[in-house]
Each structure stands twice: as structure tokens, then as C-alpha cells.
Amino acid sequence: MAVSISVKDKVVIVTGGGQGIGKAYAETLAADGAKVVVAEINAENAAAVAKAIKGSGGEAIAVQTDVAKIDSAQNMAKATLDKYGRIDALVNNAAVYYGLKPAPFWDLDEADWDRVMSVNIKGIWNCCKAVIPQMIKQGKGKVINVSSTTAFIGAPFTLHYVASKGAVIAMTRSLCKEMALLAPEGEITVNAIAPGLTFSEATLSIIGSPEMAQPYLQQQTLKRQEVPADLAGAVLYLCSDASDFMSGHIMVVDGGVSLY
Ligand SMILES: NC(=O)c1ccc[n+]([C@@H]2O[C@H](COP(=O)([O-])OP(=O)(O)OC[C@H]3O[C@@H](n4cnc5c(N)ncnc54)[C@H](O)[C@@H]3O)[C@@H](O)[C@H]2O)c1
């Protein structure tokens, strides 16, 4: 039996799709034929990504979205339904990561702590509340949450961020179990991807220079920098029918550091 990993004509929302890794997800999904909703707080970046996708013959819309606000998440779902009539997959990629200032846990700013929790955790809760009921109506849908391998291996000086990514794993597992009770007739899957240290603009904004990542790179079995495109295949697979019987899984993509 032939199995194809394809998202052709699937409607996929990518939160935080305006730059970095989310942009790579949006571009890859669209190149494979998905209709992509770039749901991003930075309206200019969202519009630029959607425009570039359309310019290359793909299909996308930009919807300015603040995932930390339930009204905005609901508007994201409504705009998607108004334009495309269904939602096949939700990639919960938006997070407070760019520009985070590393500091010992006792020096972390309380406002930063609250912002990280509100976007990285509550944002996923909000988007799931806005989108999963529609998936239940459809009888099928795929949620892909973005965690981080820092939740497995720990990382100094970003305690708020690492804690939030641990919560993403716990939420993924619990939402997976809830689907059995809330949508027993449906096939709603909830999985996560856990990237390793990836050389996006955001990572460089935090570590300063690529040399700072040398000790981490030495732990990889694949001896080159991980880049956003390295993660796109895993997300494409989790959005496609090829992963239909997988739920509650955390897919690590980190060049062989954490053998989880
Ligand atoms: N880069 C890495 O090394 C790495 C490693 C593990 C996990 N991750 C995760 O991958 C994802 C993407 O990382 P990245 O490196 O591209 O980071 P990034 O900070 O560049 O991307 C995050 C995106 O989310 C958007 N965003 C922020 N707050 C938002 C909100 N309230 N509503 C909607 N959008 C919002 C940002 O504008 C940005 O486009 C994040 O979830 C990050 O935690 C990254």
C-alpha cells in the first residue's frame, strides 16, 4: 500500500508564522499544497509571508492574531472558516522566544515571566478552545504543539521559557486523552514537536554569536547547525494523513542530542 505524506488542499493555521521557524512551516506547508493561515501578532510580517507564498503560486492569508487573547484566537478561527470553510490542522508555534534576556532565575523579570506563560501556555489553550470544536464538528483534525528539547535536557538562565515548554508537553498529552472523551467518534490527534537549538533569528538574538552554541553542537550526532527547514518535514508529516493514528506523541528533532 502506498502512503503519501501530503497536505494538499488541507487548511492549516500556523501561529507565529511571521518569522523564523513558523515561517518555514508556513512556506513548506504551502509549497506542498496546503492553504495556510499565517496567524501572527506582527501584522507586517504575517502579510509579507502570505504575500510571498501567493507570489510563488501557493495559497495563504494573513490574520493578525494575539494568541494570548481569547477574542483574537476566536477571530483567527472565524477568519479561517470564512475564507476556507474548514480547519484541518493547527500548528501552535507562536511563543515568546525572540529577544528573551537570559538571566539567573532570581533575576528574571516578573513581567517577562507572565508574558512567557501567557503566550506560550495560555496561547495554546486559547487557540485549542477556538479551533478544536470545529475539528470535532468535522470529525477530524490535527493539533501540533511546539515544545522544545530544553524541557527534557534543561537549560540555564531561561527558567520561564523552559517551564513553559514543559507545560506544552503536559498539555499535549492531556489534550490527547481528552479527545477520547470529548470526541470519541472523531479522529482528533494532538501531537508535539520538540526542536533542538535551531539557528533562527530568535536564537541568535538570545545567544549573541554562533560560537556560543559550540558546546551544544558537540552533543549532536549530526555535526552541523539545526536550521528552521530541518523542522518543517516533521510538521508536514504531523499535518498529513500519514500520521493519522499517532496522538500524544512528542517528536524530537534535534540532531541526536536528547534520545527521548
Ligand atoms: N529556535 C530554537 O532554537 C527553538 C528551539 C526549540 C523550540 N523553539 C520554538 O519554536 C517556535 C519558533 O521559534 P523561533 O526561533 O522561530 O522564534 P521566534 O521568536 O522568532 O518566533 C515566534 C513567533 O511567534 C510570534 N508571536 C509572539 N507572540 C505572539 C502572540 N502573542 N500571538 C501570535 N504570535 C506571536 C512572533 O512574532 C514570532 O513570529 C517557538 O515556539 C519556540 O519556542 C525554538
Short mmCIF file of N, CA and C and ligand atoms in Angstrom, two decimals, residues 16 18-21 40-41 65-68 93-95 97-98 119 146-148 161 165 195-198 200 202-203, ligand 1:
data_model
loop_
_atom_site.label_atom_id
_atom_site.label_comp_id
_atom_site.label_asym_id
_atom_site.label_seq_id
_atom_site.Cartn_x
_atom_site.Cartn_y
_atom_site.Cartn_z
N GLY A 16 2.28 32.33 14.92
CA GLY A 16 3.66 32.79 14.92
C GLY A 16 4.36 32.49 13.60
N GLY A 18 5.03 34.39 11.17
CA GLY A 18 5.58 35.58 10.51
C GLY A 18 7.08 35.63 10.40
N GLN A 19 7.76 34.78 11.15
CA GLN A 19 9.24 34.80 11.04
C GLN A 19 9.79 33.47 11.54
N GLY A 20 11.09 33.29 11.33
CA GLY A 20 11.81 32.16 11.91
C GLY A 20 11.23 30.80 11.53
N ILE A 21 11.09 29.94 12.52
CA ILE A 21 10.69 28.56 12.27
C ILE A 21 9.24 28.49 11.78
N GLU A 40 -0.42 35.65 13.28
CA GLU A 40 0.83 36.21 13.82
C GLU A 40 0.52 37.57 14.43
N ILE A 41 1.19 37.86 15.54
CA ILE A 41 0.94 39.15 16.20
C ILE A 41 1.51 40.32 15.39
N THR A 65 -3.04 38.07 14.82
CA THR A 65 -3.58 37.32 15.95
C THR A 65 -2.68 37.48 17.16
N ASP A 66 -3.29 37.75 18.30
CA ASP A 66 -2.55 37.67 19.57
C ASP A 66 -3.08 36.43 20.29
N VAL A 67 -2.30 35.35 20.27
CA VAL A 67 -2.80 34.08 20.82
C VAL A 67 -3.08 34.17 22.32
N ALA A 68 -2.49 35.17 22.98
CA ALA A 68 -2.71 35.30 24.42
C ALA A 68 -4.11 35.82 24.74
N ASN A 93 2.67 27.32 17.15
CA ASN A 93 4.10 27.63 17.13
C ASN A 93 4.44 28.96 17.82
N ALA A 94 3.45 29.85 17.94
CA ALA A 94 3.73 31.19 18.50
C ALA A 94 4.27 31.06 19.92
N ALA A 95 5.27 31.87 20.20
CA ALA A 95 5.84 31.86 21.55
C ALA A 95 6.63 33.12 21.78
N TYR A 97 9.96 34.08 22.52
CA TYR A 97 11.31 33.50 22.47
C TYR A 97 12.31 34.55 22.01
N TYR A 98 12.00 35.22 20.86
CA TYR A 98 12.91 36.25 20.33
C TYR A 98 13.21 37.29 21.42
N VAL A 119 1.65 33.75 26.67
CA VAL A 119 1.69 33.43 25.23
C VAL A 119 1.97 31.94 25.02
N VAL A 146 4.17 23.20 19.69
CA VAL A 146 5.63 23.31 19.60
C VAL A 146 6.22 23.44 21.01
N SER A 147 6.95 22.40 21.40
CA SER A 147 7.65 22.40 22.68
C SER A 147 9.11 22.75 22.43
N SER A 148 10.01 22.12 23.15
CA SER A 148 11.45 22.34 22.96
C SER A 148 12.18 21.23 23.72
N TYR A 161 10.93 30.26 30.21
CA TYR A 161 10.73 29.68 28.88
C TYR A 161 10.74 28.14 28.94
N LYS A 165 7.74 25.38 28.10
CA LYS A 165 7.82 24.32 27.08
C LYS A 165 7.57 22.94 27.70
N PRO A 195 11.82 20.90 18.97
CA PRO A 195 13.06 21.24 18.25
C PRO A 195 14.24 21.34 19.21
N GLY A 196 15.42 21.05 18.70
CA GLY A 196 16.63 21.36 19.45
C GLY A 196 17.04 22.80 19.18
N LEU A 197 18.25 23.15 19.59
CA LEU A 197 18.71 24.52 19.38
C LEU A 197 18.80 24.80 17.88
N THR A 198 17.94 25.69 17.41
CA THR A 198 17.79 25.93 15.97
C THR A 198 18.24 27.34 15.65
N SER A 200 17.58 30.13 14.28
CA SER A 200 16.65 31.14 13.76
C SER A 200 17.19 32.50 14.21
N ALA A 202 15.78 34.38 16.19
CA ALA A 202 15.50 34.48 17.62
C ALA A 202 16.63 33.87 18.45
N THR A 203 17.11 32.70 18.01
CA THR A 203 18.20 32.06 18.76
C THR A 203 19.43 32.97 18.77
N1 LIG B 1 14.84 28.46 17.76
C1 LIG B 1 15.05 27.46 18.60
O1 LIG B 1 16.19 27.07 18.92
C2 LIG B 1 13.87 26.74 19.20
C3 LIG B 1 14.10 25.55 19.91
C4 LIG B 1 13.02 24.88 20.46
C5 LIG B 1 11.74 25.38 20.30
N2 LIG B 1 11.54 26.52 19.60
C6 LIG B 1 10.19 27.01 19.46
O2 LIG B 1 9.89 27.13 18.08
C7 LIG B 1 8.96 28.20 17.89
C8 LIG B 1 9.50 29.20 16.90
O3 LIG B 1 10.78 29.63 17.33
P1 LIG B 1 11.61 30.78 16.57
O4 LIG B 1 13.04 30.51 16.81
O5 LIG B 1 11.12 30.96 15.19
O6 LIG B 1 11.21 32.03 17.48
P2 LIG B 1 10.57 33.47 17.16
O7 LIG B 1 10.54 34.21 18.46
O8 LIG B 1 11.30 34.09 16.04
O9 LIG B 1 9.13 33.11 16.64
C9 LIG B 1 7.96 33.24 17.41
C10 LIG B 1 6.88 33.87 16.56
O10 LIG B 1 5.71 33.99 17.37
C11 LIG B 1 5.20 35.31 17.22
N3 LIG B 1 4.45 35.68 18.42
C12 LIG B 1 4.95 36.07 19.62
N4 LIG B 1 3.95 36.35 20.46
C13 LIG B 1 2.80 36.13 19.79
C14 LIG B 1 1.44 36.23 20.14
N5 LIG B 1 1.06 36.66 21.36
N6 LIG B 1 0.50 35.90 19.22
C15 LIG B 1 0.87 35.47 17.98
N7 LIG B 1 2.16 35.38 17.58
C16 LIG B 1 3.10 35.69 18.50
C17 LIG B 1 6.42 36.17 16.99
O11 LIG B 1 6.09 37.43 16.43
C18 LIG B 1 7.25 35.28 16.09
O12 LIG B 1 6.88 35.43 14.74
C19 LIG B 1 8.69 28.78 19.28
O13 LIG B 1 7.59 28.13 19.86
C20 LIG B 1 9.95 28.39 20.03
O14 LIG B 1 9.73 28.36 21.42
C21 LIG B 1 12.58 27.23 19.06
#
